[in-house]
Amino acid sequence: MSTNPVNIFIAYAREDESYLKELRSHLRIMERRGHANIWYDGEITAGESWDEAIKKKLKTSDIFLA
């Protein structure tokens, strides 16, 4: 049985970046197994529109973590 990975969008305050790192470490096993695609603003590449990238990922996310 093959399922599509869950798209997870993570929003966080800059002062909580240590919690983001901890959460990402817990979710990494899901990523490695192909069960989840995890995104946060640190995935925005140089030259990419910050606003457009966030809106696109929000629209395609299955789970929003704040």
CSV table of C-alpha atoms in Angstrom, one decimal:
chain,number,residue,atom,x,y,z
A,1,MET,CA,0.0,0.0,0.0
A,2,SER,CA,1.5,3.3,-1.1
A,3,THR,CA,0.3,6.6,0.3
A,4,ASN,CA,1.3,10.2,-0.5
A,5,PRO,CA,3.4,11.9,2.1
A,6,VAL,CA,1.7,14.4,4.4
A,7,ASN,CA,2.7,18.1,3.8
A,8,ILE,CA,3.5,19.8,7.1
A,9,PHE,CA,4.0,23.6,7.3
A,10,ILE,CA,5.7,24.8,10.4
A,11,ALA,CA,5.3,28.4,11.6
A,12,TYR,CA,7.4,29.6,14.5
A,13,ALA,CA,8.7,32.8,16.2
A,14,ARG,CA,12.4,33.5,15.7
A,15,GLU,CA,13.0,33.3,19.5
A,16,ASP,CA,11.6,29.8,19.4
A,17,GLU,CA,14.1,28.5,16.8
A,18,SER,CA,15.5,26.0,19.3
A,19,TYR,CA,12.1,24.4,19.5
A,20,LEU,CA,11.9,24.3,15.7
A,21,LYS,CA,15.2,22.4,15.6
A,22,GLU,CA,13.9,19.9,18.2
A,23,LEU,CA,10.6,19.4,16.4
A,24,ARG,CA,12.4,18.8,13.1
A,25,SER,CA,14.6,16.2,14.7
A,26,HIS,CA,11.5,14.3,15.9
A,27,LEU,CA,9.8,14.5,12.5
A,28,ARG,CA,13.0,13.6,10.5
A,29,ILE,CA,12.1,9.9,10.7
A,30,MET,CA,8.8,10.5,8.9
A,31,GLU,CA,10.7,12.4,6.2
A,32,ARG,CA,13.3,9.7,5.8
A,33,ARG,CA,10.6,7.1,5.4
A,34,GLY,CA,8.7,9.2,2.8
A,35,HIS,CA,5.7,9.8,5.1
A,36,ALA,CA,6.0,13.5,5.4
A,37,ASN,CA,7.3,16.6,3.6
A,38,ILE,CA,8.2,19.2,6.2
A,39,TRP,CA,8.5,22.9,5.3
A,40,TYR,CA,9.3,26.1,7.2
A,41,ASP,CA,10.6,29.4,6.0
A,42,GLY,CA,14.2,28.2,6.2
A,43,GLU,CA,13.5,26.3,3.1
A,44,ILE,CA,13.1,29.5,1.0
A,45,THR,CA,15.9,29.8,-1.5
A,46,ALA,CA,17.9,32.9,-2.4
A,47,GLY,CA,16.0,35.0,-4.9
A,48,GLU,CA,12.7,33.3,-4.2
A,49,SER,CA,9.8,35.6,-3.2
A,50,TRP,CA,9.3,35.1,0.5
A,51,ASP,CA,5.6,36.0,0.3
A,52,GLU,CA,4.8,33.7,-2.7
A,53,ALA,CA,6.7,30.8,-1.3
A,54,ILE,CA,4.8,30.9,2.0
A,55,LYS,CA,1.4,31.3,0.3
A,56,LYS,CA,2.2,28.4,-2.0
A,57,LYS,CA,3.2,26.1,0.8
A,58,LEU,CA,0.3,27.1,3.0
A,59,LYS,CA,-2.1,26.2,0.1
A,60,THR,CA,-0.6,22.8,-0.4
A,61,SER,CA,-0.1,21.9,3.3
A,62,ASP,CA,-2.1,19.1,5.0
A,63,ILE,CA,-1.0,20.0,8.5
A,64,PHE,CA,-0.2,23.5,9.9
A,65,LEU,CA,2.0,23.5,13.1
A,66,ALA,CA,2.3,26.8,15.0
